[in-house]
Tab-separated table of N, CA and C in Angstrom:
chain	number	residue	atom	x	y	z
A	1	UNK	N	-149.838	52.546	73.971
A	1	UNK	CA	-148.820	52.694	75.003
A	1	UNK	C	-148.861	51.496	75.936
A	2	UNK	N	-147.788	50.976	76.240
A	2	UNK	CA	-147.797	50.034	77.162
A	2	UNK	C	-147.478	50.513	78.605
A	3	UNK	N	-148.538	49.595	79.598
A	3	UNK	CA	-148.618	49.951	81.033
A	3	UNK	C	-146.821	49.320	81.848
A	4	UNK	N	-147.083	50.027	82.558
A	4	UNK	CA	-145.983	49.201	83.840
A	4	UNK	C	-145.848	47.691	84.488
A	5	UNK	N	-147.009	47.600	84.156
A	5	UNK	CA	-147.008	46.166	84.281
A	5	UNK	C	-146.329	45.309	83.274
A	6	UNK	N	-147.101	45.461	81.678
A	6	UNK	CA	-146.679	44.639	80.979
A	6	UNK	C	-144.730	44.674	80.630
A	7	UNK	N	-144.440	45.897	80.744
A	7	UNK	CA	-143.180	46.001	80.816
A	7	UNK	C	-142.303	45.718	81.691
A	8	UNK	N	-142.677	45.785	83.207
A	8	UNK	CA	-142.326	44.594	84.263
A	8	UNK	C	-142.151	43.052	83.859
A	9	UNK	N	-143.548	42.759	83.304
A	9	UNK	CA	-143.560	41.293	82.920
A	9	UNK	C	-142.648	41.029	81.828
A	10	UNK	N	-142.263	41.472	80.816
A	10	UNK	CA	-141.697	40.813	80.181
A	10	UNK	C	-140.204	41.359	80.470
A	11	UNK	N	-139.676	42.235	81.350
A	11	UNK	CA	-138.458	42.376	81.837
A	11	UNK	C	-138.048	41.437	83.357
A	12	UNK	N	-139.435	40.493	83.637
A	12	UNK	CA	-138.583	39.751	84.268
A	12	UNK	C	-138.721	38.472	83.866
A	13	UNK	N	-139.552	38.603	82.749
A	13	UNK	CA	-139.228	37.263	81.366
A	13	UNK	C	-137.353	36.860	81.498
A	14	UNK	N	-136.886	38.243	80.600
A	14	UNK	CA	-135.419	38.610	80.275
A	14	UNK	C	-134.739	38.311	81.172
A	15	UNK	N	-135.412	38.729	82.349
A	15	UNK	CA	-134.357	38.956	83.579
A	15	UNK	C	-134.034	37.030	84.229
A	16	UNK	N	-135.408	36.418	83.945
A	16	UNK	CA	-135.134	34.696	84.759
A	16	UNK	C	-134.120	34.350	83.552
A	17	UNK	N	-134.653	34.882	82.332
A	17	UNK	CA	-133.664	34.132	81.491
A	17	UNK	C	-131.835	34.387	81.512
A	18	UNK	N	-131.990	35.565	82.245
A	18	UNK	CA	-130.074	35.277	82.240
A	18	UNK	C	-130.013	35.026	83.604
A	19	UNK	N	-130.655	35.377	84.651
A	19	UNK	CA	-130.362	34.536	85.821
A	19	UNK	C	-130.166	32.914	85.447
A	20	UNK	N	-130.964	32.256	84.654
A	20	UNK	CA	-130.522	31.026	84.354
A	20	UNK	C	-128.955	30.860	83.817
A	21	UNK	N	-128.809	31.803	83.047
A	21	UNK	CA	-127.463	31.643	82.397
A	21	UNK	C	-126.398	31.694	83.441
A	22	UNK	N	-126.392	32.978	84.156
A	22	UNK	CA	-126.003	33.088	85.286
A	22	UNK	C	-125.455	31.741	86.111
A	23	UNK	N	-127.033	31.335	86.975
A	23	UNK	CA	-126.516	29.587	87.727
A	23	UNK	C	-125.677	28.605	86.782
A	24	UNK	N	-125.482	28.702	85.809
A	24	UNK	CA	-124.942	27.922	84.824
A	24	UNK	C	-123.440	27.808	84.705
A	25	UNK	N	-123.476	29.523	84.577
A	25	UNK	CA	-122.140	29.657	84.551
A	25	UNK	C	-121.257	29.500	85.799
A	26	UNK	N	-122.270	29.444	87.201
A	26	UNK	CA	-121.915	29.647	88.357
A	26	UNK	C	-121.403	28.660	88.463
A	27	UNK	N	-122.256	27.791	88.147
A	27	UNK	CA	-122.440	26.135	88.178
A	27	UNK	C	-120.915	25.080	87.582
A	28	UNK	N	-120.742	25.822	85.938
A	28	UNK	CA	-120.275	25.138	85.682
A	28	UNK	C	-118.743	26.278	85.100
A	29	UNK	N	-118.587	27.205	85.214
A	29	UNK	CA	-117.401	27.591	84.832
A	29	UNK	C	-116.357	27.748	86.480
A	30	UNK	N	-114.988	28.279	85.830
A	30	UNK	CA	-113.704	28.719	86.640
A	30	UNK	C	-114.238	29.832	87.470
A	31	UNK	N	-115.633	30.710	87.704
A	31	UNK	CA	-115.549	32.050	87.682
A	31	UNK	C	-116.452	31.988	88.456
A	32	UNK	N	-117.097	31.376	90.104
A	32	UNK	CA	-118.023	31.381	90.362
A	32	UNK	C	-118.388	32.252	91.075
A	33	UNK	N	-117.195	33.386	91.634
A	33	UNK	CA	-117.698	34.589	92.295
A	33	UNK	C	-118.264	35.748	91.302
A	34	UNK	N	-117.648	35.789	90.535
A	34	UNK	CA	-118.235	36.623	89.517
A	34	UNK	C	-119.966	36.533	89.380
A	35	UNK	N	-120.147	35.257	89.013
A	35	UNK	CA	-121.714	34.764	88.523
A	35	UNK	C	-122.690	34.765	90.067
A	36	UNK	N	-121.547	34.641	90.921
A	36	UNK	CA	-122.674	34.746	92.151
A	36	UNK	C	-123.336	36.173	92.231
A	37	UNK	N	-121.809	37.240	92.164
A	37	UNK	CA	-122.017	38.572	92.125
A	37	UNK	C	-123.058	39.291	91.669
A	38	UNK	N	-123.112	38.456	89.886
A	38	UNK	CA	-124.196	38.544	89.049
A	38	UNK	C	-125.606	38.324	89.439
A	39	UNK	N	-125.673	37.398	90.028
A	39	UNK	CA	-126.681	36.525	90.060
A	39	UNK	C	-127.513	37.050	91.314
A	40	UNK	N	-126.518	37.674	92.578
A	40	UNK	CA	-127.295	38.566	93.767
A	40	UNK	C	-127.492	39.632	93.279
A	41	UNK	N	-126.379	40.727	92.600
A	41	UNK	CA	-126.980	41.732	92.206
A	41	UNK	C	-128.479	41.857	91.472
A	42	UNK	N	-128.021	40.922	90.327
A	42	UNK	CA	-129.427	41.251	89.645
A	42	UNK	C	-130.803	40.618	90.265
A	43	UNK	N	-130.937	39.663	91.166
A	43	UNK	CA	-131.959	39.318	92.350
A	43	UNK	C	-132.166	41.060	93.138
A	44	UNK	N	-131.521	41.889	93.075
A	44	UNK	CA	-131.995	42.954	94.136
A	44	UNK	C	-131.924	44.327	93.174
A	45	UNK	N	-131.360	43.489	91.820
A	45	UNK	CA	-131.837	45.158	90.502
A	45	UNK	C	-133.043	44.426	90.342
A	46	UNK	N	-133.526	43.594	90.282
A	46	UNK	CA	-135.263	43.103	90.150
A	46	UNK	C	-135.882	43.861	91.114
A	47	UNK	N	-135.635	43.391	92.110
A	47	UNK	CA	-136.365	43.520	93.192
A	47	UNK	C	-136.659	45.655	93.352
A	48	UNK	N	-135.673	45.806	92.694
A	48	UNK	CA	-135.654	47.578	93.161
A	48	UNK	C	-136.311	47.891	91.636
A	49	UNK	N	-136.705	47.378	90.868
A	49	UNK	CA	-137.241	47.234	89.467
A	49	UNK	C	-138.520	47.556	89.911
A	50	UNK	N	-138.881	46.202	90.545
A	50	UNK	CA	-140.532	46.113	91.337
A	50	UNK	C	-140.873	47.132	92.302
A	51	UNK	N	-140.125	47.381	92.942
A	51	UNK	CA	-140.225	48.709	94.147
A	51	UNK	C	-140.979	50.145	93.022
A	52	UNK	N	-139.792	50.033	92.093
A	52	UNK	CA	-140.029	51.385	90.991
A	52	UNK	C	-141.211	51.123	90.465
A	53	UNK	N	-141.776	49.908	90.160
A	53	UNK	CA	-142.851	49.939	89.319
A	53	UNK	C	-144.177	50.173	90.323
A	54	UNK	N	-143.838	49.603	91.155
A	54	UNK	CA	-145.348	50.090	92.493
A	54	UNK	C	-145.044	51.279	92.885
A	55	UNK	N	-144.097	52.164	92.922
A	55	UNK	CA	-143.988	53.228	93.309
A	55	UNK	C	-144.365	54.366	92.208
A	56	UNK	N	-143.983	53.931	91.416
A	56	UNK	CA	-144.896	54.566	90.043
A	56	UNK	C	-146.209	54.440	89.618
A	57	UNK	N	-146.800	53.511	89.923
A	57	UNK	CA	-148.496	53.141	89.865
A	57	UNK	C	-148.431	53.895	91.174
A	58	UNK	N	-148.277	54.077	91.690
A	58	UNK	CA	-148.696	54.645	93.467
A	58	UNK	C	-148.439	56.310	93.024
A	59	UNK	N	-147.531	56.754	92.476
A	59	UNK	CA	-147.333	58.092	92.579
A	59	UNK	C	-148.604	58.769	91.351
A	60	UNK	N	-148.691	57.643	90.157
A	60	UNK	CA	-149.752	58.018	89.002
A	60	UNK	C	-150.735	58.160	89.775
A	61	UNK	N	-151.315	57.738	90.560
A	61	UNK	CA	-152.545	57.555	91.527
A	61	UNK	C	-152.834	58.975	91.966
A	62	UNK	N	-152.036	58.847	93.112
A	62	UNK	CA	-151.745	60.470	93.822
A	62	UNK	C	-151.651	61.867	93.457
A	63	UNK	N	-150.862	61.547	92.004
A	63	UNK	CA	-151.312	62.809	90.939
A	63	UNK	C	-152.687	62.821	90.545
A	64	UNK	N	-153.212	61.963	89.919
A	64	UNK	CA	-154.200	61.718	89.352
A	64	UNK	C	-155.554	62.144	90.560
A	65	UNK	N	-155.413	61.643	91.536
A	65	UNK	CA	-156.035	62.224	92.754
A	65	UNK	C	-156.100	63.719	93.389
A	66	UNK	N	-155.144	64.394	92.991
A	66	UNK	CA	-154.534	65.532	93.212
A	66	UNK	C	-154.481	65.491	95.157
A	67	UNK	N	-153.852	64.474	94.886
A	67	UNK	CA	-153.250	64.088	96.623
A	67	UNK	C	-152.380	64.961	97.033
A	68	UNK	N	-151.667	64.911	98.286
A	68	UNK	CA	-150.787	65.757	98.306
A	68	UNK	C	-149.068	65.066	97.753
A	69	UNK	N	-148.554	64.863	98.672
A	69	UNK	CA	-146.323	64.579	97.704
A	69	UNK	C	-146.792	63.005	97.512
A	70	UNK	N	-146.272	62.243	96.155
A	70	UNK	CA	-146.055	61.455	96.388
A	70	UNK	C	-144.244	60.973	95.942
A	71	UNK	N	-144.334	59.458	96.458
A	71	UNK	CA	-142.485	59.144	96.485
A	71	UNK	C	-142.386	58.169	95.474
A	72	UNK	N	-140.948	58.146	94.876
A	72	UNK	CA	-140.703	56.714	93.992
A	72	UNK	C	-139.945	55.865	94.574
A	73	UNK	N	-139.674	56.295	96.001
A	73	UNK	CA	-139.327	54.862	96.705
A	73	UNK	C	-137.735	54.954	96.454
A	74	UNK	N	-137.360	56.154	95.952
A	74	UNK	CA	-135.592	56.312	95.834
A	74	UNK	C	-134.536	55.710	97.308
A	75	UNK	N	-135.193	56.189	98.439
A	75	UNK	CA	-134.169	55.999	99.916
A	75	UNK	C	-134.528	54.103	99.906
A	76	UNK	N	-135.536	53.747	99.375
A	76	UNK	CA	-136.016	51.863	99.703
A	76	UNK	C	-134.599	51.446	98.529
A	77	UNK	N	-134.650	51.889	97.695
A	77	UNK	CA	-133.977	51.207	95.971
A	77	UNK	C	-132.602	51.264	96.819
A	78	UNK	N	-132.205	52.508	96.842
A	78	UNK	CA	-130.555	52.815	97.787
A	78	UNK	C	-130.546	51.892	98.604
A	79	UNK	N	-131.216	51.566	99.868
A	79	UNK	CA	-130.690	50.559	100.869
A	79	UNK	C	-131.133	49.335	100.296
A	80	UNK	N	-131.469	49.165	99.262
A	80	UNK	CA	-131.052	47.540	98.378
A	80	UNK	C	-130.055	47.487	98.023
A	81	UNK	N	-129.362	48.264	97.367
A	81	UNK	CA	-128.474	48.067	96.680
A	81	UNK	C	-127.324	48.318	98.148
A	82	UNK	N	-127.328	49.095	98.929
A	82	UNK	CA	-126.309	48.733	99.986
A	82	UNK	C	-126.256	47.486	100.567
A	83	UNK	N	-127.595	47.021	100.543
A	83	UNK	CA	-127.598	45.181	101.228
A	83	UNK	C	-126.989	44.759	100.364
A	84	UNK	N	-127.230	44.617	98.759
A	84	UNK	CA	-126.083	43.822	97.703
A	84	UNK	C	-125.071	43.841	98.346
A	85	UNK	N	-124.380	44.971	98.149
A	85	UNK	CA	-123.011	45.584	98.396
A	85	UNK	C	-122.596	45.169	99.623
A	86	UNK	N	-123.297	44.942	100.685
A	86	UNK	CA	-122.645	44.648	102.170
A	86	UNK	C	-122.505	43.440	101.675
A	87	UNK	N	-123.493	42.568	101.223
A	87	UNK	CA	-123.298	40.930	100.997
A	87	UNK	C	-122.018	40.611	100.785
A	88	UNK	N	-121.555	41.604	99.265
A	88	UNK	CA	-120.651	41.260	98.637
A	88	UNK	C	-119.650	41.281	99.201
A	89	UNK	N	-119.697	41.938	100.037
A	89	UNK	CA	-117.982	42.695	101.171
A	89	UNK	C	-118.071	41.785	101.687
A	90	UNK	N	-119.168	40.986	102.783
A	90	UNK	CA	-119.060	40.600	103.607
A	90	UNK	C	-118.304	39.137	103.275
A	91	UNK	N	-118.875	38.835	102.164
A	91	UNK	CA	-118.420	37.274	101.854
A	91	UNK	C	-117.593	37.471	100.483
A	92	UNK	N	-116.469	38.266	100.382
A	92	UNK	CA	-115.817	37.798	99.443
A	92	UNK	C	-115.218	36.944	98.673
A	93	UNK	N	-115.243	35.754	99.500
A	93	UNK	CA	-114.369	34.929	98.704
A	93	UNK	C	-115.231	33.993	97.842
A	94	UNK	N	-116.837	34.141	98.209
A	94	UNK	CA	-117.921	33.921	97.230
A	94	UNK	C	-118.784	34.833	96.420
A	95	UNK	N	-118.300	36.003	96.308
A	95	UNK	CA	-119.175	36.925	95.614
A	95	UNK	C	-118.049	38.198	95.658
A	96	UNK	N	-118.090	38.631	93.978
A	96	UNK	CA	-117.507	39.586	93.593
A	96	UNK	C	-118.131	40.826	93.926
A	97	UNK	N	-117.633	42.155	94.295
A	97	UNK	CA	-118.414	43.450	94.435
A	97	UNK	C	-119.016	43.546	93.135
A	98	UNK	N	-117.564	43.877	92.079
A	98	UNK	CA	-118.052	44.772	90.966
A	98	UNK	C	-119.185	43.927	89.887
A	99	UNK	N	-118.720	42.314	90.147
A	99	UNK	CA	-120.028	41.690	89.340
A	99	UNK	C	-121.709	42.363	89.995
A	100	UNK	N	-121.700	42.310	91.512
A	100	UNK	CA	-122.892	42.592	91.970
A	100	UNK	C	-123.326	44.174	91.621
A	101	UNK	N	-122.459	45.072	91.532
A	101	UNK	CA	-122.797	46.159	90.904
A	101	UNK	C	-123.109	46.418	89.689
A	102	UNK	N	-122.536	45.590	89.079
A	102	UNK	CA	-123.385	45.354	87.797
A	102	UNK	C	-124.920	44.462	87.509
A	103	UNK	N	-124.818	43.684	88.408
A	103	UNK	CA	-125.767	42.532	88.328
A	103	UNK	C	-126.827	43.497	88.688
A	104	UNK	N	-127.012	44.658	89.330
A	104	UNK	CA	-127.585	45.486	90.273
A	104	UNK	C	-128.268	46.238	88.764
A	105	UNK	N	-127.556	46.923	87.943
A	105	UNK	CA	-127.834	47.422	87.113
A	105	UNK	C	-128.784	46.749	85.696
A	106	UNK	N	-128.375	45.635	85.480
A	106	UNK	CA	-128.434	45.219	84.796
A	106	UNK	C	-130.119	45.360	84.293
A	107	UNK	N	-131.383	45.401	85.148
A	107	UNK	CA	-132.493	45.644	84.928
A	107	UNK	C	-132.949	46.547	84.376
A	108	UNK	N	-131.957	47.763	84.577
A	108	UNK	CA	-132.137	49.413	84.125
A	108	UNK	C	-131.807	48.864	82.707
A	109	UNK	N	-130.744	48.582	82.462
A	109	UNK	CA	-130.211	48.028	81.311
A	109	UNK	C	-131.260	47.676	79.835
A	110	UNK	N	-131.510	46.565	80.808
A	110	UNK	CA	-133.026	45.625	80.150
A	110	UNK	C	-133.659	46.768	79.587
A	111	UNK	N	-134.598	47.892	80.891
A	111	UNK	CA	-135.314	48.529	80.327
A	111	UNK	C	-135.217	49.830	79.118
A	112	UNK	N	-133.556	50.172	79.083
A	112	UNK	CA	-132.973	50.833	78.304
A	112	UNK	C	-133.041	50.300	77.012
A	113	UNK	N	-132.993	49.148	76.777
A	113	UNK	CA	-132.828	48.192	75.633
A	113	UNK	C	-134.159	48.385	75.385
A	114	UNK	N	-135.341	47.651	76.094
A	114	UNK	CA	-136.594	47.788	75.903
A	114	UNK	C	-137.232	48.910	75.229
A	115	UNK	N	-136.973	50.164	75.736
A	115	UNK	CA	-137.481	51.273	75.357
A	115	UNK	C	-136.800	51.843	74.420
A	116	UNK	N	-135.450	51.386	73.840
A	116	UNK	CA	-135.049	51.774	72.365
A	116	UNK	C	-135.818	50.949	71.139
A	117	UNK	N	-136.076	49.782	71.510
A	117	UNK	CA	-136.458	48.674	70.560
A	117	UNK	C	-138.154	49.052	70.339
A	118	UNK	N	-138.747	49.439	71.493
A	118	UNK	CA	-140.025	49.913	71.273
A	118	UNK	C	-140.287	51.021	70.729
A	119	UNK	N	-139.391	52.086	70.824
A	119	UNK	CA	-139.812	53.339	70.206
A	119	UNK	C	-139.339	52.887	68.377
A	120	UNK	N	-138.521	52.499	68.013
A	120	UNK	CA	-137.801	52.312	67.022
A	120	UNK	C	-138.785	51.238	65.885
A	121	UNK	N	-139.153	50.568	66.980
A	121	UNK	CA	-140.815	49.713	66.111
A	121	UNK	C	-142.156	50.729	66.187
A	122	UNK	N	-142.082	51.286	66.655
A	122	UNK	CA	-143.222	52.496	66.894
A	122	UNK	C	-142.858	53.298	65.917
A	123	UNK	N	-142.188	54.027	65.770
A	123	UNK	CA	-141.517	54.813	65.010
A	123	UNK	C	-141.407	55.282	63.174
């Protein structure tokens, strides 16, 4: 079984690698609100990626301890993704909403992909 970590690490392998694509396209295509959109969202679907993954080593703990409640950090992940989202409002004419709502997602994504491809080689 693989830990939280190693699956962090190589989902933000994936993740620099289309952020690169991303600046690229930002860089060099017609479409640069879109790729900005992209490119903040998925900077703060990382970032709420990492939140989930310490909040999950933190909650394994606490069980494992037979502590009392622990949290996965759901109300922290939400007001990330509202900072995306304000960004995006705020400065429209450089950053698309619906790209950043996607860009936002896009990590879940990753790990959706991840965990089909792993069970399916396991399997």
């Amino acid at each position: 079984m693989q830990t939280l970590q190693e699956i962090h690490r190589r989902q933000k392998r994936v993740l620099f690698f289309l952020l690169a694509l991303f600046i690229l396209g930002w860089a060099f295509t017609g479409f640069p609100q879109i790729f900005a959109g992209l490119i903040l969202g998925s900077l703060f679907g990382l970032y709420n990626f990492w939140i989930l993954v310490r909040r999950m080593e933190r909650f394994d703990r606490t069980i494992a301890e037979g502590k009392g409640r622990a949290s996965i950090g759901t109300a922290m992940r939400f007001a990330s993704g509202v900072a995306a989202a304000a960004i995006a409002i705020s400065l429209p004419e450089q950053v698309d909403l619906v790209s950043t709502v996607i860009g936002l997602m896009i990590p879940y994504v990753l790990l959706l992909v991840d965990r089909i491809i792993f069970h399916a080689r396991h399997h």
